[in-house]
Short mmCIF file of C-alpha atoms in Angstrom, two decimals:
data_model
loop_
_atom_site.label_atom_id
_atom_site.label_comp_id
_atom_site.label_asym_id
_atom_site.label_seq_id
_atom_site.Cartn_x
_atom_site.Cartn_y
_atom_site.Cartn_z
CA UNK A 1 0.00 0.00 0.00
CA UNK A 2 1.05 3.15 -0.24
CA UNK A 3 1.21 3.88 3.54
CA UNK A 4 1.54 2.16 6.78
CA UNK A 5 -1.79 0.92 7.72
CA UNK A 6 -3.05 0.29 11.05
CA UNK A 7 -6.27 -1.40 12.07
CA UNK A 8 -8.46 -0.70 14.13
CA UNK A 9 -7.98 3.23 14.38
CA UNK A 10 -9.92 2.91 17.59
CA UNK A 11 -10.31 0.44 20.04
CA UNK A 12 -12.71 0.47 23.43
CA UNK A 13 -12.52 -2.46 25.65
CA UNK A 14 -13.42 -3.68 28.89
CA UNK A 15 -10.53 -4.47 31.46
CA UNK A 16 -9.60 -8.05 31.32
CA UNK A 17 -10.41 -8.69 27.83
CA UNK A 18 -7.81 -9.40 25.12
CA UNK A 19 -7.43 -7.07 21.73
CA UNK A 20 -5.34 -7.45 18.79
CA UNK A 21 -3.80 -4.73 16.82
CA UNK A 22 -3.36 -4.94 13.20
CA UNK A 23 -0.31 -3.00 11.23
CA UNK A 24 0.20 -3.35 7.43
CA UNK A 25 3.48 -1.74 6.16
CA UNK A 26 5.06 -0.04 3.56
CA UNK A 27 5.07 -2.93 0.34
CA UNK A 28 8.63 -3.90 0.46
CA UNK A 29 9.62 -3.09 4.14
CA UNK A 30 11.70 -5.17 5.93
CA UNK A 31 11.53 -4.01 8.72
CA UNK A 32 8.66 -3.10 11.24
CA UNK A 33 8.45 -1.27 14.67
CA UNK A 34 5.85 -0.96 17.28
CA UNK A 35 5.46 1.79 19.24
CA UNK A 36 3.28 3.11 22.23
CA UNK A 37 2.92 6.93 22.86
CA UNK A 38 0.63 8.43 25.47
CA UNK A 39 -0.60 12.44 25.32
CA UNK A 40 2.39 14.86 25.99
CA UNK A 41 5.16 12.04 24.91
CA UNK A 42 6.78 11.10 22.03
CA UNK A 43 6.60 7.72 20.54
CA UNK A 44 8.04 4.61 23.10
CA UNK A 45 9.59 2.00 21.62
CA UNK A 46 7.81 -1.94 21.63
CA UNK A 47 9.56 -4.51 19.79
CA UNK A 48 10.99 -4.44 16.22
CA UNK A 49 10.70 -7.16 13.28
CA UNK A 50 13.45 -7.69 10.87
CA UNK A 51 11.43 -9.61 8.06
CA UNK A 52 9.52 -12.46 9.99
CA UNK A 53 12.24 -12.40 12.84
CA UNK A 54 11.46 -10.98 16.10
CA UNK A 55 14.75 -9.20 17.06
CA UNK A 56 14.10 -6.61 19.60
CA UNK A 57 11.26 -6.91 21.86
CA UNK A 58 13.14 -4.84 24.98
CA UNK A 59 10.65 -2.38 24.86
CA UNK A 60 7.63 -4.97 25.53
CA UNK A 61 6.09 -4.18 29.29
CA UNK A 62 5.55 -7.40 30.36
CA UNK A 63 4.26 -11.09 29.60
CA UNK A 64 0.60 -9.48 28.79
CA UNK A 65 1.86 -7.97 25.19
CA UNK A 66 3.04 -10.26 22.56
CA UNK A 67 4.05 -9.08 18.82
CA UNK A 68 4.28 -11.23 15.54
CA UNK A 69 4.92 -11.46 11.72
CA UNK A 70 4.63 -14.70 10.67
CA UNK A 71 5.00 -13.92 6.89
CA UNK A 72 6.99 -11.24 7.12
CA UNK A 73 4.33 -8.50 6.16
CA UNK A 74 1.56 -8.13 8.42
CA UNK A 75 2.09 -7.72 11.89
CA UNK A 76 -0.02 -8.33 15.00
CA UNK A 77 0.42 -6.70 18.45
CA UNK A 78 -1.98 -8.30 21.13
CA UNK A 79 -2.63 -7.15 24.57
CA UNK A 80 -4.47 -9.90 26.77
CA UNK A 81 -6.25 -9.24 30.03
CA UNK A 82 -5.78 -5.74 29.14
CA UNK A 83 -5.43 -3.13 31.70
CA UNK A 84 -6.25 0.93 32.19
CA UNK A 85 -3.00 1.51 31.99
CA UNK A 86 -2.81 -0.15 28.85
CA UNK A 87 -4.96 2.58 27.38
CA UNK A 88 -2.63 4.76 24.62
CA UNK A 89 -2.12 5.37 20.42
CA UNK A 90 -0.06 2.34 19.51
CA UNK A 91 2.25 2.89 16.54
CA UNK A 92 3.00 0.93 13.38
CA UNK A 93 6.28 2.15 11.51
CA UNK A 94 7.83 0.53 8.79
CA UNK A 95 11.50 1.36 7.17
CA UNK A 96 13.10 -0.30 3.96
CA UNK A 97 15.80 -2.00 6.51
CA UNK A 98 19.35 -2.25 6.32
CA UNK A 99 21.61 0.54 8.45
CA UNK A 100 20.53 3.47 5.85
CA UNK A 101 20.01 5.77 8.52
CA UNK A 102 16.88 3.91 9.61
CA UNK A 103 14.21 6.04 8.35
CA UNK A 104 10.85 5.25 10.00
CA UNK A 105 7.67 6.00 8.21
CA UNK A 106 4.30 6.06 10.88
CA UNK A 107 1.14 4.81 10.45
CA UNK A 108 -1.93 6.60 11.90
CA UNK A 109 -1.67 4.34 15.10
CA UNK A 110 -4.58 2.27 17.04
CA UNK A 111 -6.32 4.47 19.67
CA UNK A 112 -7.03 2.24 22.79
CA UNK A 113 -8.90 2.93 25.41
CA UNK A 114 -9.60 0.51 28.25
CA UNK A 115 -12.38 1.33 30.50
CA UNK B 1 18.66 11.53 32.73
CA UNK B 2 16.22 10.62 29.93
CA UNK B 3 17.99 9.42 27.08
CA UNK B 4 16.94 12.41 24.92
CA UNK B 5 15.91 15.70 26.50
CA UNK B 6 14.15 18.27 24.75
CA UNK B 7 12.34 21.35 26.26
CA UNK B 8 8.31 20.26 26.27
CA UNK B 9 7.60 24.13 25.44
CA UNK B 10 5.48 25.54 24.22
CA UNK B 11 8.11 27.28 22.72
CA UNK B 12 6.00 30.80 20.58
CA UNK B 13 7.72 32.61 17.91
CA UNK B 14 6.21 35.44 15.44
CA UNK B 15 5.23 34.84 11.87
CA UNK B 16 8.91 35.17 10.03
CA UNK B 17 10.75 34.26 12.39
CA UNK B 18 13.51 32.02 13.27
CA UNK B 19 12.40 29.15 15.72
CA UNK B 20 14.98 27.32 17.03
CA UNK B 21 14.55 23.65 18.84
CA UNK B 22 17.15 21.95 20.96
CA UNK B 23 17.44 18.00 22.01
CA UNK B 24 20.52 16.60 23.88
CA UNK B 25 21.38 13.07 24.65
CA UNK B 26 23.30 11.11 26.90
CA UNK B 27 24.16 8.20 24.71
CA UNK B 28 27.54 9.00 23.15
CA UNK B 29 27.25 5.77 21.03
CA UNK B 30 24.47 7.15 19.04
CA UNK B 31 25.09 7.43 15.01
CA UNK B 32 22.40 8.99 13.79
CA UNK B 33 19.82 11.99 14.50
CA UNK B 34 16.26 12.61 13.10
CA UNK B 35 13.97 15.29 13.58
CA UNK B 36 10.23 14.59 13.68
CA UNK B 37 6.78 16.81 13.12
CA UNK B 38 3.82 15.88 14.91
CA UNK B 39 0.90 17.83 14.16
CA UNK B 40 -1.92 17.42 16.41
CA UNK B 41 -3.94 13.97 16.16
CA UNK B 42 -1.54 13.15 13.67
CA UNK B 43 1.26 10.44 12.86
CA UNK B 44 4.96 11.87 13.46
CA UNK B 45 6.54 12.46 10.02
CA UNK B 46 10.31 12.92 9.14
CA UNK B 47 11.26 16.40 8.62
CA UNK B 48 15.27 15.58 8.39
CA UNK B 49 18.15 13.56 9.40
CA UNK B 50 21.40 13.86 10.27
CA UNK B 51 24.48 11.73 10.51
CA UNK B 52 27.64 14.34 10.95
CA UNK B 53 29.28 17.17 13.02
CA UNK B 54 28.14 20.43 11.62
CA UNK B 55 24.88 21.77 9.34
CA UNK B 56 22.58 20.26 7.13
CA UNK B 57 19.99 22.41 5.48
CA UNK B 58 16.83 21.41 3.51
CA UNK B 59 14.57 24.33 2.85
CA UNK B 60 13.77 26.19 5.51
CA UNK B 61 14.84 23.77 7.96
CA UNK B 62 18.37 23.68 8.90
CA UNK B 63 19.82 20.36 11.69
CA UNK B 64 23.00 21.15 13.22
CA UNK B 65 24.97 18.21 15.43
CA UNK B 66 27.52 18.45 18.41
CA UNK B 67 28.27 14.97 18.82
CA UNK B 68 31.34 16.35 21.14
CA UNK B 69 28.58 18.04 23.16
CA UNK B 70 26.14 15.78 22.45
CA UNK B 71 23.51 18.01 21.19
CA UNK B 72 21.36 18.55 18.30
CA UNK B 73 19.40 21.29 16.91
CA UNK B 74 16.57 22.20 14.39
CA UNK B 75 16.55 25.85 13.48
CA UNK B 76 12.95 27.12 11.02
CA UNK B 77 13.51 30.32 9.02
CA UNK B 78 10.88 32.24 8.03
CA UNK B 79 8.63 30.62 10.30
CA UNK B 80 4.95 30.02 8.89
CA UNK B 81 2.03 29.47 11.00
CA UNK B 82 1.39 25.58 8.84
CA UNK B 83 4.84 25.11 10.75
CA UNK B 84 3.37 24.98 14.40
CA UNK B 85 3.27 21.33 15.44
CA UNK B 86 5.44 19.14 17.68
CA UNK B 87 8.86 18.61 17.08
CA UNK B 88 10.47 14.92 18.49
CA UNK B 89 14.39 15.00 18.27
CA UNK B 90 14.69 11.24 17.76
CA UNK B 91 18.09 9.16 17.49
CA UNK B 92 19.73 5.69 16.42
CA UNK B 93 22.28 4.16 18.23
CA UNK B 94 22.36 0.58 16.67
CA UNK B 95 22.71 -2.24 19.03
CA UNK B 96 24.25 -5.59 19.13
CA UNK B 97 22.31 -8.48 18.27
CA UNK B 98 20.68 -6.47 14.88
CA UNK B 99 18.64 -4.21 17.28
CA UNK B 100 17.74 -0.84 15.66
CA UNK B 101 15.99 0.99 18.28
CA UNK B 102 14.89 4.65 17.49
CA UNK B 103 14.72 6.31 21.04
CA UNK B 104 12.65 9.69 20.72
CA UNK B 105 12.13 12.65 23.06
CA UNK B 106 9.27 13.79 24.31
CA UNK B 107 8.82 16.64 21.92
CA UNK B 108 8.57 20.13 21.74
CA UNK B 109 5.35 21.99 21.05
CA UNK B 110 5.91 25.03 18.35
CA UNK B 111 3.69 27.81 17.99
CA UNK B 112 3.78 30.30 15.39
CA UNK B 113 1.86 33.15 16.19
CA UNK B 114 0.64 35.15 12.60
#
């Protein structure tokens, strides 16, 4: 696609329930970052694909969040028995990989709100 | 101290003229610098990048880098109202194991007032 696409744009869900985040990169990106960013901050790292490989997930809270790319295109970020401080825009960025100065390109981001 | 610092703001400059945004960082490993805009309800988007000691101007916008002081800069000339948004000073330090973590701050909030 011509953009980084993120699905759903907004989320509401009761505490304790599970959700699932959708990103869709940039057609030919290799590589594939989530981020979280609350009001007032700037983006906060999550984890980071390199095709289908799961190479950097420091940024992952805890055990509750999980990430994946099975095919190397799609990604999935899911939150189970999700929490009010869970609540935040959760970014999709995508970059053509390799050490080329790592330009990230955004998505529109998943607003989640757990009530 | 935060890995990147950057004044929250709001910083307010006049129509025309110069706004200039500062970020420092404590990681002297880091190899590469980006600059961010962030309008409002919107998805941060890369305004420039820069990789060496010393200027790099695109535009309007010109980056300058201290790695020796570790400090970074983003200077807007002939500021325009379209221009007010948050800037994030973001940077890459490349870690082992194939990790390419972009750390940013947490942004400062321009205002150009017509």
């Amino acid at each position: 696609g011509a953009g980084v696409s993120q699905s759903p744009r907004y989320k509401v869900t009761k505490r304790g329930q599970d959700v699932a985040l959708r990103c869709d990169p940039i057609s030919g990106h290799v590589s594939l970052y989530w981020y979280r960013q609350a009001l007032g901050q700037g983006p906060e790292f999550l984890t980071y694909f390199n095709y289908e490989a799961q190479q950097d997930k420091s940024g992952l809270p805890n055990d509750r969040f999980s990430a994946e790319r099975p095919e190397g295109s799609i990604s999935t970020l899911t939150i189970q028995r999700t929490e009010q401080r869970d609540s935040a825009m959760y970014r999709c960025a995508s970059s053509p990989g390799g050490r080329t100065g790592n330009t990230i390109y955004f998505g529109e981001g998943s607003w989640l709100t757990v009530v | 101290q935060k890995e990147v610092e950057q004044n929250s703001g709001p910083l307010s400059v006049p129509e025309g003229a110069i706004a200039s945004l500062n970020c420092t960082y404590s990681d002297r490993g880091s190899q590469s610098f980006f600059w961010y805009r962030q309008y409002s309800g919107k998805s941060p988007e890369l305004i420039m990048s820069i990789y060496s000691n010393g200027d790099k101007e695109d535009g309007r916008f010109t980056a300058q880098l201290n790695k020796a002081s570790q400090y970074v800069s983003l200077l807007i000339r002939d500021s325009q109202p379209s221009d007010s948004a948050t800037y994030l000073c973001a940077l890459f330090r490349g870690g082992g194991a194939g990790s390419y973590q972009l750390t940013f701050g947490k942004g400062t909030k321009l205002s150009v007032i017509p």
